[in-house]
Structure formats: structure tokens, C-alpha cells
């Protein structure tokens, strides 16, 4: 038995035999195996096995009643203070026959189901009900069942519970994991049947899941949802290919199965620590030194699994803890995350036997002081680049864009910094400036509209330039002294104002840095007060308001009224900015996932240019809008043209072309991408055995219109 989690609950469902459907061989065994992991390594204290023990059982009501019993139990404990809501989690595993009424749902057929009477448990409707009731802080769903599309099936039904009064505890975080894509089967493999038999008695998805949970997906000793996803998504095709080879299947008859994962929160869910979690028997009563470090503005705290505060201190906290699982929280300017801590954890323990947790600046942000100026000299450079410059125009022009590459004070010396390798599409270069010691260089440009800033590694940063604002891009210098997109920061000032040398507030600089860190990790890395400061800054720097809006969308409880005000003000400051459409799409996505919004999207697209946004969060939300609402990105727009070349660069969106051998269709895609895009779509359509453009778009990361164009060329 591993360390138990008093706030973790589980319902496990397995059904082999149906009256009018083909019997399954190992759905019950799969459910039992998952239940065994939950009770042991998973540390689940409250577990219900709703597993078939008689014909036509369990029925739909049995499944919902089991979940309802845990809802009542956990709510009472939270209400009395015996349990902290933030420490609660519900696991739901289902295995049996299934179907998929839509691309966002999966339904398990329950024991009483007939061909003409599809009794079922709808996972999407269950999610909506639990989102409303907020009984659990986290809900993890694993579904090992087919997702055949039954076009004549009635609309799925959810649980018939009385609508709970929303306690507004915060956002319920979801991990929704399906064994197969929409209109696809989940296999058990060697006999060639969906949900058939397997040599070791497990379906491919459940077998891969169990392997990962028992340690194969461990990264640094810890198994979390990110590492598990990587392992399972790679392992399932391997298992299926091996089964097909063993059965002697010809290449053109081999099957495919692709697990699908969706999450309401980008921060990973932790399952357990695979290495070093169980102390030797001789150490059963031993304590371990834990050293937790933040910075001078941090307050650190350790809680047990009931939410009871054990210890707290500013900046640094050293404590003696017995073996077990704890929650560590860091608040302040560097409020990064609340993390689970398993003691002992050999992956975090040094040679001196001290287990360390460091909330200091992560390596991903360390090379950059992502501020408007790393020191006074760099601010002077920015100020100089914002001044009117004589040109072929009269009177002298104030630039719309300035790019500054610089080394931070304290960075090791290297080659002189150069700006020569940076280019900007659709603009006119104006003026440059550089330091006498070669530690910074800058360049300014005139131009408006949507441009791409090309960096030496050929990645291009999409920007929107306005008549009213000058946009600053501050980038670190790489080892050659060239500009690097990794760690860049972006700011806007009114044209003619520029930056005031020597006046940039170091707290504002740090705030900008940790705002970008929020976008990288998908969780707020700044306090509510700091977020308010950031949003207030939008009048002088609209990019601060844009980034602040994205952070608002990462909070546990969405402040819709505040977001409305922010968007209204940004519409006045930077009308037509592509980020604003992305923010609206991100808000809609969150509302849809939590059952707050149904029906048409309701976003006014009349004047949308569908230009590429600057942040990855906005681009990701725009693609979601395109998928869910059947292709809203029009042909010929920048989002359509460049979609195949998009990459993530920290918090930013990047376009990185890769040459291809030939062009297979049309000029409304980038010429270098025609063949690559065609092959990408063909491969996915073949492997997933689907011609549904939305399903292919989701799998390939392309807009629906691009996929439709390729499918048309394939006819």
C-alpha cells in the first residue's frame, strides 16, 4: 500500500456481457486491474467497484448512484472542515462497449442496453453535472470503449440528480482521456475484434495506461498527466502494430487506434512518485529534511492532505517531514504553483540527504530579464529608437516597431551583439543603435498591419503594428550575439512617447517576466494584486492588458465581468488586434468545457482578419474555435496560409517554414508547404480511417478549411 490520499475517490466500471451485443473478454479484468492500481499505488482511500457480477448488470443507475454516494460523502467532509476542497479528486474508469454521439462525448453502454434501447453513461453530460456541483477539485476520467458514431442514436442523457447549488469553490479541473478518436474503435487485439482478446488480458489502451502508471511513464521519478500522455499515445500504436503482425495482417489491412486526451487546465495532474516513494522498513518512522526556497517576496507553506497547515515561512522554509504526501504552496510575486510533494523523493534529494523544492526562477525564463529594459543603458537604446527619424517621408517618421537584442548585466561576455540578422516583412527599416561595448543593438522600422519578424534561426514572430503605437521586442543574445526568440518580451507604447530612460520600475520588469511564465506553464504565476497592476498598465502598454487577459483565463474561477471590461477597453485601444479574437475564443472554450455555454459561438467575426496572433494561447484557442464550430477560418487568410508552419516558442507563436520537394495544390497555401500539408492530411486520414475534416483537423493541428482543400484534391 502506498501513501493514501484522504480526499481521493474512485468509481471503476467494467462490463463484459451484453444481451444483444457481442460479449467482451476482458473489460471486467481491465476494470479490476485499474482498481488494484488505484487502491495501491494511486493511494485512493475511497473506492467503489461497479463491476459486472450478474447478467445485464450494472445498469445506468448503478453507475450514477456510486458517483452520487461519493459526491455526498466528500461534500459533507468539506463542509465540516475535515477535508480541504483543494485536495479532492474523483477518478472514473469505464470499460465496455461504447459509442460516440459527437466528437466531444463518449458514452459507455450499460448492462441493460439493447440495440433499440441504448442505456448509457454519457461522460460529457456527467462532466457538465460535476462542473455545476463542484464537489471535487479534480476529476480524472479514463474510458476504454469504442467511439463509433451512431447517427440514428438519440441525444445522450446525463445523471438525473437534483441541480446542486453552486458553492463557487473554484474551477473543477478535468482530465478526460478516451481510448479512441471520434468514430473509431478501441481494440484488445489478437483476434481482430474491437474490444477483443489480448495475450495478457488487457485492451491496448488499458495495458499502456497500467504500464505507464506502474512506472514506465516516470520522468525524474514522478508520473504526471503530461508524461503519461506521451507514453500512452506512443505505446498504444506499438501494441496494436505488434498484434497485427502476430496475426499476419497485410499492411493495407492493419488497424489504427489513437487515444485522445483533453484537459481543462494546462498544469499537469500528478499521479504518484515512481522512484524512492516507499522508504525502507527501517525508516518507517524516520523524518526527512525538506528545504523549500522561494525569493524575498515569497511566502511558503506546507499542508497535509486534509488541508491542515503544518508550517510556513517567508522566502525559505526548512522542515522535518515524515514519509507521506504533502502540498507545498508558494505565494507572492513568484506565486508559481501549488505542487504535490512526496516524501521521500529520491529524484529531489541531494547527496546530503536534503529534499529540495526550488520555486526560484525556472531555467526556461532564466536567460532573460524579460523586461522593458534590463538596465539603464538598454532603456536609453529603446528611448533613442522611439524618436522621429528622417526618411524619404516628410516630416520625419516615428517608427512603429523596434527590436533590441541585448545581454543582461551579469551575463558572461561573448561576441558583440548584432541586429543585422533580424528582418521584418512588409516594413521599411529606419535607424539602428548599438552600445560601445557590444552588449546591445537595436533597429527600428516603419509599417503597419500584420508583419513577421524573422530571427536568425528562421523562426518568424507574428506582430500587429498600429499607427498609434510603437511595439518593442526585447530579445536575449544567443552565444553568437544574435537575437533569439526564446525568452523575448513584447511591449507597446504610444508613438512619440517611447520609453523614458532610467524610469522603468524593476518590479514591473519582474511582473512582465512572471506573466510570461504564467502563459508557459498554464497557471497564474502572479498574485491577484499583481494581475490588477498588470491590467491597469494597459492604458500605457496595451500588451500588458492582452497578457493580463490571458492570465485571467488561467485563474481557477473565471471573472467574466472583469474580462468584459478588459476586452472593451482593449477594443478601444487596439481595435482589430488579432489577440482579441484569440482571447474571446479562449473564454468561449472555457465556458463550453464547463457547461456554461451551449449553441452557436456568438463571436462577431464580421470584421475579423484572421491574422496570426502573437501568443500561443490565442492561436490554440482560435484553432479550437475552428474545430468545434465547423471551420470558421476562411481560405486565403494568414491563419489559413501559415497554419502548417506554426510552432510554439515559449509563450509566443512562431512560424517556421520547412522546404518541401514539390507543390501538390493551389497557391493559397505557402508554396513550400503544399506537399508537406497534403502528406500530413493523407497520413492522418489513413491512420484514423476517417474522412471527417474536423476530426482530421484536430489530429493534424490544421484549420478545417485547409483539410477540406486537401481532401478535395484527393478525390
XYZ file of C-alpha atoms in Angstrom:
715
model
C 0.000 0.000 0.000
C 1.331 3.418 -0.947
C 0.563 6.614 0.953
C -3.174 7.278 0.912
C -4.943 10.429 -0.187
C -7.944 11.028 2.116
C -9.523 13.331 -0.456
C -9.236 10.961 -3.420
C -12.273 8.926 -4.523
C -12.785 6.464 -7.372
C -15.546 4.652 -9.249
C -14.440 1.827 -11.553
C -16.875 0.291 -14.065
C -16.358 -2.861 -16.150
C -18.909 -4.735 -18.296
C -18.181 -7.840 -20.408
C -21.579 -9.309 -21.314
C -24.480 -7.642 -23.123
C -27.722 -9.332 -24.194
C -27.725 -8.075 -27.802
C -24.106 -7.112 -28.360
C -21.019 -9.239 -28.811
C -19.585 -10.363 -25.479
C -16.284 -8.864 -24.423
C -13.480 -10.866 -22.906
C -11.529 -8.572 -20.608
C -13.395 -5.338 -19.838
C -14.052 -6.592 -16.296
C -10.428 -7.690 -15.884
C -9.285 -4.263 -17.086
C -11.507 -2.542 -14.537
C -10.237 -4.795 -11.741
C -6.613 -4.081 -12.694
C -7.188 -0.314 -12.656
C -8.969 -0.615 -9.290
C -5.978 -2.522 -7.918
C -3.619 0.276 -9.008
C -5.885 2.941 -7.520
C -6.059 1.138 -4.175
C -2.286 0.566 -4.062
C -0.002 2.942 -5.978
C -2.755 5.509 -6.531
C -3.379 5.812 -2.787
C -7.166 6.122 -3.224
C -8.872 5.690 0.130
C -12.485 5.598 -1.124
C -13.050 3.129 -3.985
C -16.244 1.635 -5.466
C -16.056 -1.223 -7.975
C -19.170 -1.192 -10.160
C -18.147 -4.337 -11.999
C -20.386 -6.875 -13.690
C -21.267 -9.810 -11.436
C -24.616 -10.764 -12.989
C -26.225 -10.597 -16.467
C -27.438 -7.172 -17.586
C -25.634 -5.517 -14.685
C -24.565 -2.922 -13.771
C -27.346 -0.713 -15.034
C -27.058 3.026 -15.692
C -28.470 3.855 -12.247
C -25.797 1.740 -10.519
C -23.020 3.845 -12.048
C -24.606 7.198 -11.273
C -25.549 6.080 -7.738
C -21.930 5.147 -6.999
C -20.744 8.590 -8.095
C -23.577 10.263 -6.179
C -22.593 8.437 -2.982
C -19.061 9.848 -3.212
C -20.458 13.320 -4.004
C -22.467 13.274 -0.788
C -19.549 11.875 1.216
C -16.923 14.364 0.049
C -19.281 17.357 0.298
C -20.067 16.576 3.919
C -16.380 16.280 4.804
C -15.537 19.544 3.052
C -18.497 21.272 4.718
C -17.397 20.207 8.206
C -13.782 21.192 7.587
C -12.484 17.614 7.793
C -11.152 17.901 4.248
C -9.862 20.758 2.098
C -11.717 21.012 -1.225
C -8.411 21.720 -2.999
C -7.222 18.215 -2.031
C -10.212 16.362 -3.522
C -10.103 14.262 -6.664
C -12.501 11.814 -8.341
C -11.251 9.027 -10.610
C -13.714 7.423 -13.029
C -12.653 4.454 -15.159
C -15.127 2.770 -17.527
C -14.605 -0.248 -19.778
C -17.099 -1.954 -22.060
C -18.991 -1.310 -25.281
C -19.464 2.313 -26.204
C -20.436 4.797 -28.863
C -19.864 8.470 -29.533
C -22.820 10.723 -30.266
C -20.467 13.624 -31.035
C -16.796 14.471 -31.268
C -16.821 15.832 -27.710
C -18.595 12.918 -25.993
C -18.166 9.233 -25.305
C -20.931 7.021 -23.935
C -20.463 3.699 -22.130
C -23.277 1.241 -22.823
C -24.523 -0.128 -19.503
C -25.635 -3.688 -18.784
C -29.303 -3.257 -19.697
C -28.542 -1.727 -23.126
C -30.282 -3.165 -26.201
C -29.804 -2.425 -29.877
C -33.059 -0.440 -29.838
C -32.656 0.983 -26.335
C -29.177 2.410 -25.727
C -28.921 2.761 -21.957
C -25.666 4.514 -21.303
C -23.453 6.781 -19.194
C -22.593 9.966 -21.091
C -19.198 11.227 -19.991
C -19.771 14.711 -21.422
C -23.106 15.102 -19.581
C -21.522 13.745 -16.405
C -18.770 16.329 -16.732
C -21.339 19.111 -17.017
C -23.121 17.910 -13.883
C -19.928 17.726 -11.826
C -18.809 21.127 -13.100
C -22.040 22.612 -11.775
C -21.892 20.887 -8.393
C -18.131 21.447 -7.824
C -17.948 18.533 -5.375
C -14.400 17.683 -6.471
C -11.489 19.968 -7.282
C -10.098 17.484 -9.826
C -11.851 14.838 -11.934
C -9.848 12.256 -13.895
C -11.733 10.111 -16.442
C -10.329 7.097 -18.332
C -12.668 5.477 -20.868
C -11.623 2.254 -22.642
C -14.505 1.778 -25.056
C -15.232 2.228 -28.731
C -16.455 5.580 -30.023
C -18.460 4.523 -33.095
C -20.691 7.289 -34.399
C -24.310 6.144 -34.348
C -26.125 8.698 -36.486
C -29.567 7.377 -35.527
C -28.827 7.317 -31.778
C -30.869 9.672 -29.583
C -29.209 12.543 -27.739
C -27.311 11.320 -24.707
C -28.709 11.855 -21.225
C -26.856 12.791 -18.072
C -27.483 11.871 -14.442
C -30.894 12.740 -13.045
C -29.519 14.419 -9.965
C -31.127 17.475 -8.478
C -29.237 20.540 -9.606
C -26.803 21.410 -6.828
C -26.454 24.967 -5.589
C -23.096 26.080 -6.977
C -20.854 26.678 -3.960
C -18.417 28.697 -6.151
C -15.447 26.944 -4.618
C -13.398 27.424 -7.760
C -12.852 25.694 -11.071
C -13.167 21.918 -11.283
C -10.104 20.695 -13.155
C -10.654 17.907 -15.669
C -8.531 15.256 -17.320
C -10.653 13.497 -19.948
C -8.910 10.506 -21.542
C -10.576 8.424 -24.242
C -9.121 5.235 -25.708
C -10.047 6.124 -29.284
C -10.754 9.093 -31.513
C -14.248 10.022 -32.640
C -15.897 7.317 -34.803
C -13.059 4.890 -34.042
C -12.680 1.601 -32.212
C -10.717 0.599 -29.123
C -9.032 -2.768 -29.634
C -7.924 -5.664 -27.462
C -6.303 -7.139 -30.404
C -5.150 -10.612 -31.352
C -8.482 -11.945 -32.593
C -9.054 -8.846 -34.713
C -12.164 -7.745 -32.874
C -12.693 -4.397 -31.276
C -12.546 -4.897 -27.509
C -11.467 -8.465 -28.274
C -8.832 -10.579 -26.537
C -5.190 -9.935 -25.844
C -2.349 -12.185 -24.776
C -2.140 -10.638 -21.318
C -5.862 -9.987 -20.896
C -5.898 -6.209 -21.369
C -7.131 -3.809 -24.003
C -4.325 -1.867 -25.664
C -5.305 1.410 -24.020
C -5.646 -0.062 -20.533
C -2.455 -2.068 -20.891
C -0.499 1.037 -21.911
C -2.162 3.008 -19.129
C -1.225 0.421 -16.499
C 2.359 0.197 -17.761
C 2.690 3.942 -17.517
C 1.084 4.203 -14.096
C 3.266 1.433 -12.675
C 6.436 3.294 -13.660
C 7.088 3.200 -17.401
C 5.920 6.823 -17.763
C 8.055 8.123 -14.887
C 10.065 11.261 -15.538
C 12.543 12.184 -12.830
C 10.780 9.743 -10.534
C 7.359 11.378 -10.928
C 4.383 10.275 -13.012
C 2.100 13.101 -14.093
C -0.532 13.517 -16.790
C 1.928 15.009 -19.296
C 4.404 12.131 -19.053
C 1.620 9.562 -19.024
C 0.073 11.063 -22.170
C 3.376 10.912 -24.030
C 3.861 7.273 -23.040
C 0.308 6.030 -23.738
C -0.057 7.841 -27.055
C 3.151 6.237 -28.298
C 2.579 2.828 -26.725
C -0.960 2.083 -27.982
C 0.029 2.112 -31.692
C 3.027 -0.098 -30.835
C 0.801 -2.676 -29.133
C -1.691 -2.638 -31.987
C 1.049 -2.990 -34.614
C 2.553 -5.934 -32.715
C -0.853 -7.626 -32.514
C -1.452 -7.114 -36.239
C 1.987 -8.517 -37.055
C 1.371 -11.549 -34.846
C -1.941 -12.131 -36.603
C -0.239 -11.898 -40.018
C -2.258 -8.926 -41.189
C -1.285 -7.381 -44.511
C -0.016 -3.812 -44.332
C -3.118 -2.403 -46.031
C -5.434 -4.092 -43.513
C -3.637 -3.013 -40.341
C -5.785 -1.172 -37.833
C -5.246 2.099 -36.012
C -6.176 3.394 -32.599
C -5.359 6.856 -31.275
C -6.075 7.809 -27.661
C -7.481 11.301 -27.199
C -6.717 13.483 -24.192
C -8.314 16.773 -23.206
C -7.756 18.828 -20.098
C -9.353 21.931 -18.632
C -6.021 23.035 -17.188
C -2.553 23.022 -18.694
C -0.766 22.343 -15.416
C -0.273 18.552 -15.189
C -2.079 16.336 -12.697
C 0.295 14.312 -10.531
C -0.405 10.607 -10.005
C 2.474 9.296 -7.917
C 6.235 9.185 -7.464
C 7.612 6.056 -9.084
C 11.087 6.083 -7.535
C 12.011 6.488 -3.925
C 8.449 6.852 -2.738
C 8.492 3.883 -0.402
C 11.035 4.164 2.440
C 12.868 1.089 3.706
C 11.142 -0.619 6.626
C 13.921 0.598 8.915
C 12.953 4.172 8.052
C 9.221 3.782 8.562
C 9.190 6.263 11.443
C 12.025 8.444 10.185
C 11.741 12.102 9.274
C 13.359 13.804 6.309
C 14.731 17.306 5.926
C 12.856 19.325 3.311
C 14.314 22.631 2.092
C 11.844 24.815 0.157
C 13.076 28.063 -1.377
C 11.297 30.986 -2.992
C 12.534 34.569 -3.148
C 12.393 37.583 -0.875
C 8.768 38.304 -1.832
C 7.501 34.729 -1.322
C 5.566 33.112 1.493
C 5.968 29.324 1.590
C 3.619 26.854 3.271
C 3.280 23.083 3.722
C -0.140 21.409 4.128
C -1.102 17.804 4.811
C -3.668 16.065 2.628
C -6.581 17.286 4.761
C -5.521 20.864 4.052
C -4.126 21.467 7.567
C -1.260 23.970 7.654
C 1.881 22.336 9.033
C 4.453 25.080 8.621
C 5.029 28.394 6.845
C 7.815 30.938 6.446
C 8.878 33.780 4.149
C 11.456 33.187 1.388
C 12.773 29.863 2.701
C 11.190 27.031 4.677
C 13.126 24.126 6.194
C 11.022 21.421 7.847
C 11.241 17.851 9.102
C 8.576 15.682 7.475
C 7.699 12.037 7.845
C 7.047 9.798 4.862
C 3.856 10.825 3.084
C 2.311 13.191 0.565
C 2.033 16.933 1.171
C 1.004 20.087 -0.638
C 3.529 22.899 -0.945
C 2.336 26.400 -1.779
C 4.312 29.469 -2.811
C 2.539 32.847 -2.771
C 3.780 36.323 -3.552
C 5.146 37.874 -6.726
C 6.623 34.487 -7.594
C 3.474 32.539 -6.834
C 4.102 29.837 -9.381
C 2.121 26.774 -8.447
C 0.719 24.605 -5.740
C 2.608 21.318 -6.052
C 2.299 17.843 -4.587
C 5.361 16.752 -2.618
C 6.015 13.086 -1.900
C 8.454 12.349 0.919
C 10.922 10.798 0.440
C 11.549 11.502 -3.245
C 14.997 10.413 -4.383
C 14.712 12.488 -7.569
C 14.666 15.685 -5.481
C 17.108 14.577 -2.778
C 20.722 15.689 -2.864
C 23.826 13.821 -1.746
C 23.457 15.450 1.680
C 20.078 13.743 2.123
C 18.100 17.003 1.930
C 14.986 17.016 -0.250
C 14.829 20.360 -2.080
C 11.978 22.213 -3.756
C 13.023 25.403 -5.544
C 10.420 27.963 -6.567
C 13.123 30.292 -7.865
C 13.187 31.379 -11.493
C 12.873 28.313 -13.769
C 15.536 27.639 -16.365
C 13.110 28.392 -19.191
C 12.998 32.050 -18.188
C 16.434 32.406 -16.597
C 18.422 33.596 -19.646
C 16.221 36.657 -19.990
C 15.279 39.575 -17.833
C 12.032 39.805 -19.764
C 11.621 43.471 -19.036
C 11.287 46.712 -20.938
C 14.948 47.370 -20.224
C 17.446 45.146 -18.447
C 19.368 48.164 -17.278
C 19.560 51.898 -17.869
C 21.743 51.580 -20.986
C 19.216 49.334 -22.700
C 16.391 51.706 -21.778
C 18.332 54.520 -23.389
C 18.615 52.421 -26.538
C 14.846 51.897 -26.570
C 14.287 55.597 -25.972
C 16.595 56.535 -28.856
C 14.867 54.140 -31.256
C 11.465 55.688 -30.467
C 12.441 59.140 -31.719
C 11.404 60.560 -35.128
C 13.850 59.561 -37.869
C 14.493 61.424 -41.149
C 13.431 59.331 -44.114
C 12.049 59.659 -47.600
C 8.868 60.753 -45.892
C 8.221 64.272 -44.646
C 8.030 65.130 -41.825
C 10.377 62.666 -40.089
C 8.708 59.387 -39.187
C 8.199 57.891 -35.727
C 8.764 54.129 -36.061
C 6.095 51.506 -35.453
C 8.485 48.746 -34.395
C 11.801 48.492 -32.548
C 13.722 45.271 -31.913
C 16.507 45.328 -29.327
C 18.854 42.426 -28.699
C 20.913 42.655 -25.525
C 22.888 40.893 -22.887
C 21.814 41.237 -19.311
C 24.033 42.833 -16.766
C 25.909 39.936 -15.178
C 25.766 37.720 -18.264
C 29.092 36.348 -19.429
C 30.818 38.322 -22.135
C 30.652 36.941 -25.642
C 30.719 38.092 -29.245
C 29.452 41.623 -29.897
C 25.668 41.717 -30.139
C 24.302 42.230 -33.654
C 20.871 43.078 -35.049
C 21.827 42.547 -38.693
C 20.270 39.083 -38.926
C 16.766 40.313 -37.966
C 14.366 41.207 -40.795
C 10.722 42.297 -40.829
C 8.269 41.614 -43.660
C 6.282 44.490 -45.109
C 8.180 47.307 -43.370
C 10.818 49.918 -44.106
C 13.961 49.863 -41.901
C 14.743 53.246 -40.392
C 17.542 53.511 -37.881
C 19.818 51.488 -35.647
C 21.711 51.975 -32.418
C 24.286 49.931 -30.517
C 26.381 50.151 -27.369
C 30.065 50.963 -27.426
C 30.870 47.701 -25.612
C 28.836 45.495 -27.955
C 26.305 44.412 -25.282
C 23.182 45.575 -27.118
C 21.997 46.569 -30.584
C 18.665 47.789 -31.908
C 16.824 48.611 -35.107
C 13.541 50.393 -35.897
C 11.059 50.024 -38.752
C 8.076 51.847 -40.263
C 5.000 49.846 -41.200
C 1.508 48.887 -40.046
C -0.663 45.826 -40.145
C 0.396 42.221 -39.732
C 4.112 41.507 -40.083
C 6.526 38.662 -39.392
C 9.794 39.364 -37.549
C 12.363 36.865 -38.836
C 15.045 35.665 -36.422
C 18.398 34.087 -37.361
C 17.071 30.527 -36.838
C 14.343 31.331 -39.438
C 11.525 31.417 -36.909
C 9.147 34.325 -37.530
C 7.240 36.124 -34.780
C 3.801 37.422 -35.888
C 3.122 41.011 -34.791
C 0.327 43.502 -35.339
C 1.614 47.052 -35.848
C -0.602 50.096 -35.353
C -0.481 53.746 -36.415
C -0.995 54.738 -32.783
C 1.580 52.536 -31.040
C 5.226 51.566 -31.234
C 5.882 47.909 -30.469
C 9.110 46.938 -28.720
C 10.552 43.427 -28.947
C 13.343 42.796 -26.428
C 15.301 39.620 -27.098
C 18.287 37.984 -25.433
C 21.516 37.410 -27.320
C 22.498 33.833 -28.104
C 26.041 32.504 -27.895
C 26.864 34.147 -31.245
C 25.471 37.518 -30.190
C 22.413 37.143 -32.462
C 18.805 37.805 -31.467
C 16.930 34.823 -30.024
C 13.162 34.450 -29.923
C 13.419 32.239 -26.831
C 12.805 34.496 -23.855
C 11.686 37.547 -25.833
C 9.336 40.110 -24.286
C 6.961 42.450 -26.119
C 5.705 45.881 -25.050
C 3.762 48.723 -26.650
C 3.978 52.493 -26.092
C 2.202 55.372 -27.803
C 4.157 56.623 -30.795
C 6.020 59.732 -29.809
C 6.169 58.782 -26.124
C 8.631 55.921 -26.252
C 10.297 54.619 -23.119
C 11.621 57.041 -20.549
C 15.261 56.275 -19.821
C 16.122 55.350 -16.197
C 12.429 55.221 -15.209
C 11.423 51.602 -15.732
C 10.284 50.055 -12.450
C 12.182 46.815 -11.644
C 9.019 45.380 -10.056
C 7.175 45.975 -13.342
C 10.004 44.219 -15.170
C 9.728 41.184 -12.902
C 5.950 41.232 -13.221
C 6.254 41.063 -17.006
C 8.649 38.161 -16.646
C 6.319 36.140 -14.443
C 3.323 36.957 -16.593
C 5.079 35.238 -19.499
C 5.860 32.346 -17.179
C 2.116 32.032 -16.480
C 1.471 31.508 -20.188
C 4.311 28.982 -20.491
C 3.060 26.819 -17.612
C -0.671 27.366 -17.986
C -1.242 28.598 -14.420
C -1.127 32.061 -12.808
C 2.412 32.873 -11.665
C 1.392 36.243 -10.204
C -0.922 37.272 -7.383
C -4.359 38.802 -7.829
C -2.968 42.210 -6.790
C -0.161 41.934 -9.341
C -2.659 40.962 -12.024
C -4.675 44.095 -11.224
C -1.493 46.165 -11.664
C -0.838 44.488 -14.979
C -4.346 45.202 -16.262
C -4.131 48.842 -15.156
C -0.920 49.146 -17.195
C -2.861 48.544 -20.433
C -3.553 52.263 -20.910
C 0.170 52.912 -21.366
C 1.055 49.432 -22.672
C -1.819 47.503 -24.330
C 0.328 44.364 -24.484
C 0.175 44.269 -20.673
C -3.622 44.200 -20.911
C -3.510 41.445 -23.541
C -1.227 39.261 -21.436
C -3.269 40.060 -18.334
C -6.434 38.883 -20.091
C -4.753 35.568 -20.866
C -3.750 35.210 -17.199
C -7.351 35.956 -16.162
C -8.396 32.948 -18.233
C -5.952 30.745 -16.299
C -7.473 31.501 -12.894
C -9.487 28.820 -11.091
C -12.639 30.936 -11.160
C -13.294 32.966 -14.293
C -14.052 36.625 -13.546
C -16.277 37.169 -16.561
C -17.338 40.717 -15.683
C -13.736 41.871 -15.325
C -12.761 40.194 -18.592
C -15.636 42.004 -20.338
C -14.277 45.347 -19.127
C -10.738 44.484 -20.185
C -11.841 43.429 -23.683
C -13.980 46.554 -24.111
C -11.031 48.765 -23.229
C -8.645 46.839 -25.467
C -11.116 47.179 -28.343
C -10.803 50.954 -27.913
C -7.006 50.937 -27.542
C -6.030 48.431 -30.250
C -9.108 47.800 -32.446
C -8.648 44.823 -34.735
C -5.714 43.322 -32.859
C -5.649 39.552 -33.636
C -5.094 38.737 -29.961
C -8.571 39.990 -29.093
C -10.247 37.317 -31.223
C -7.986 34.708 -29.617
C -8.914 35.880 -26.102
C -12.630 35.722 -26.941
C -12.171 32.214 -28.362
C -10.284 31.155 -25.210
C -13.085 32.450 -22.991
C -15.697 30.654 -25.079
C -13.677 27.418 -24.893
C -13.606 27.616 -21.130
C -17.332 28.335 -20.903
C -18.184 25.457 -23.245
C -15.975 22.996 -21.353
C -17.686 23.910 -18.102
C -21.203 23.621 -19.456
C -21.886 27.351 -19.168
C -22.294 27.947 -22.921
C -24.200 25.911 -25.491
C -25.321 26.657 -29.034
C -23.640 28.964 -31.600
C -20.351 30.590 -30.666
C -21.791 34.125 -30.638
C -18.476 35.814 -31.535
C -18.756 38.610 -34.091
C -16.490 37.570 -36.970
C -17.759 40.184 -39.431
C -14.566 42.223 -39.459
C -12.131 39.533 -38.285
C -8.955 39.470 -40.386
C -7.874 36.048 -39.072
C -4.304 37.296 -38.911
C -1.896 35.258 -36.832
C -1.947 36.303 -33.169
C 1.286 36.779 -31.225
C 0.713 34.407 -28.287
C 0.423 30.647 -28.487
C -2.594 30.724 -26.141
C -4.558 32.861 -28.607
C -3.607 30.642 -31.574
C -4.530 27.460 -29.715
C -7.936 28.928 -28.831
C -8.509 30.096 -32.411
C -7.906 26.568 -33.718
C -10.320 25.217 -31.098
C -12.979 27.655 -32.325
C -12.349 26.468 -35.882
C -12.695 22.782 -34.942
C -15.732 22.994 -32.700
C -17.775 25.253 -34.982
C -17.019 23.522 -38.252
C -14.374 25.705 -39.862
C -14.537 29.433 -39.117
C -11.053 30.263 -40.505
C -11.602 31.348 -44.144
C -9.373 30.337 -47.030
C -6.693 32.759 -48.043
C -6.361 34.424 -44.634
C -2.983 34.470 -42.820
C -4.255 31.914 -40.298
C -5.132 29.592 -43.192
C -1.924 30.217 -45.138
C 0.599 29.820 -42.337
C -1.132 27.249 -40.114
C 1.013 24.299 -41.176
C 4.186 26.142 -40.200
C 3.162 27.259 -36.714
C 5.301 26.301 -33.733
C 5.313 27.196 -30.070
C 8.162 29.408 -28.822
C 7.606 29.687 -25.065
C 4.572 31.962 -24.656
C 4.752 33.136 -28.270
C 3.535 31.795 -31.611
C 6.228 31.266 -34.222
C 6.115 30.474 -37.939
C 8.970 28.294 -39.121
C 8.876 27.238 -42.786
C 10.490 23.994 -43.844
C 11.161 23.457 -47.553
C 9.414 20.629 -49.345
C 10.141 18.936 -52.656
C 7.040 19.898 -54.595
C 3.643 21.524 -54.529
C 0.527 19.395 -54.737
C -2.199 22.014 -54.945
C -3.104 25.677 -55.045
C -1.223 28.832 -54.285
C -3.355 29.823 -51.312
C -1.011 27.760 -49.148
C 2.625 28.669 -48.785
C 4.333 27.057 -51.827
C 6.927 25.327 -49.656
C 4.192 23.644 -47.687
C 1.878 22.194 -50.311
C 3.258 18.662 -50.405
C 4.004 18.540 -46.695
C 0.462 19.551 -45.814
C -1.041 17.079 -48.276
C 1.014 14.242 -46.848
C 0.141 15.266 -43.294
C -3.579 15.114 -44.055
C -3.364 11.887 -46.077
C -1.395 10.129 -43.344
C -3.838 11.144 -40.652
C -6.905 10.276 -42.733
C -5.459 6.823 -43.435
C -4.297 6.046 -39.907
C -7.508 7.277 -38.288
C -9.632 5.764 -41.074
C -11.737 8.902 -41.380
C -12.673 11.497 -43.968
C -14.244 13.843 -41.425
C -12.411 17.182 -41.973
C -12.956 18.287 -38.360
C -11.528 15.059 -36.953
C -8.524 15.301 -39.297
C -8.063 18.983 -38.454
C -7.935 18.202 -34.738
C -5.390 15.462 -35.318
C -3.128 17.449 -37.646
C -3.373 20.870 -36.000
C -4.568 22.471 -39.244
C -7.613 24.660 -39.863
C -10.664 22.838 -41.197
C -10.565 24.806 -44.475
C -7.036 23.573 -45.195
C -8.077 19.961 -44.603
C -11.149 20.362 -46.820
C -8.947 21.693 -49.610
C -6.581 18.726 -49.367
C -9.447 16.212 -49.242
C -10.914 17.814 -52.359
C -7.586 17.383 -54.170
C -7.502 13.691 -53.144
C -10.765 12.822 -54.911
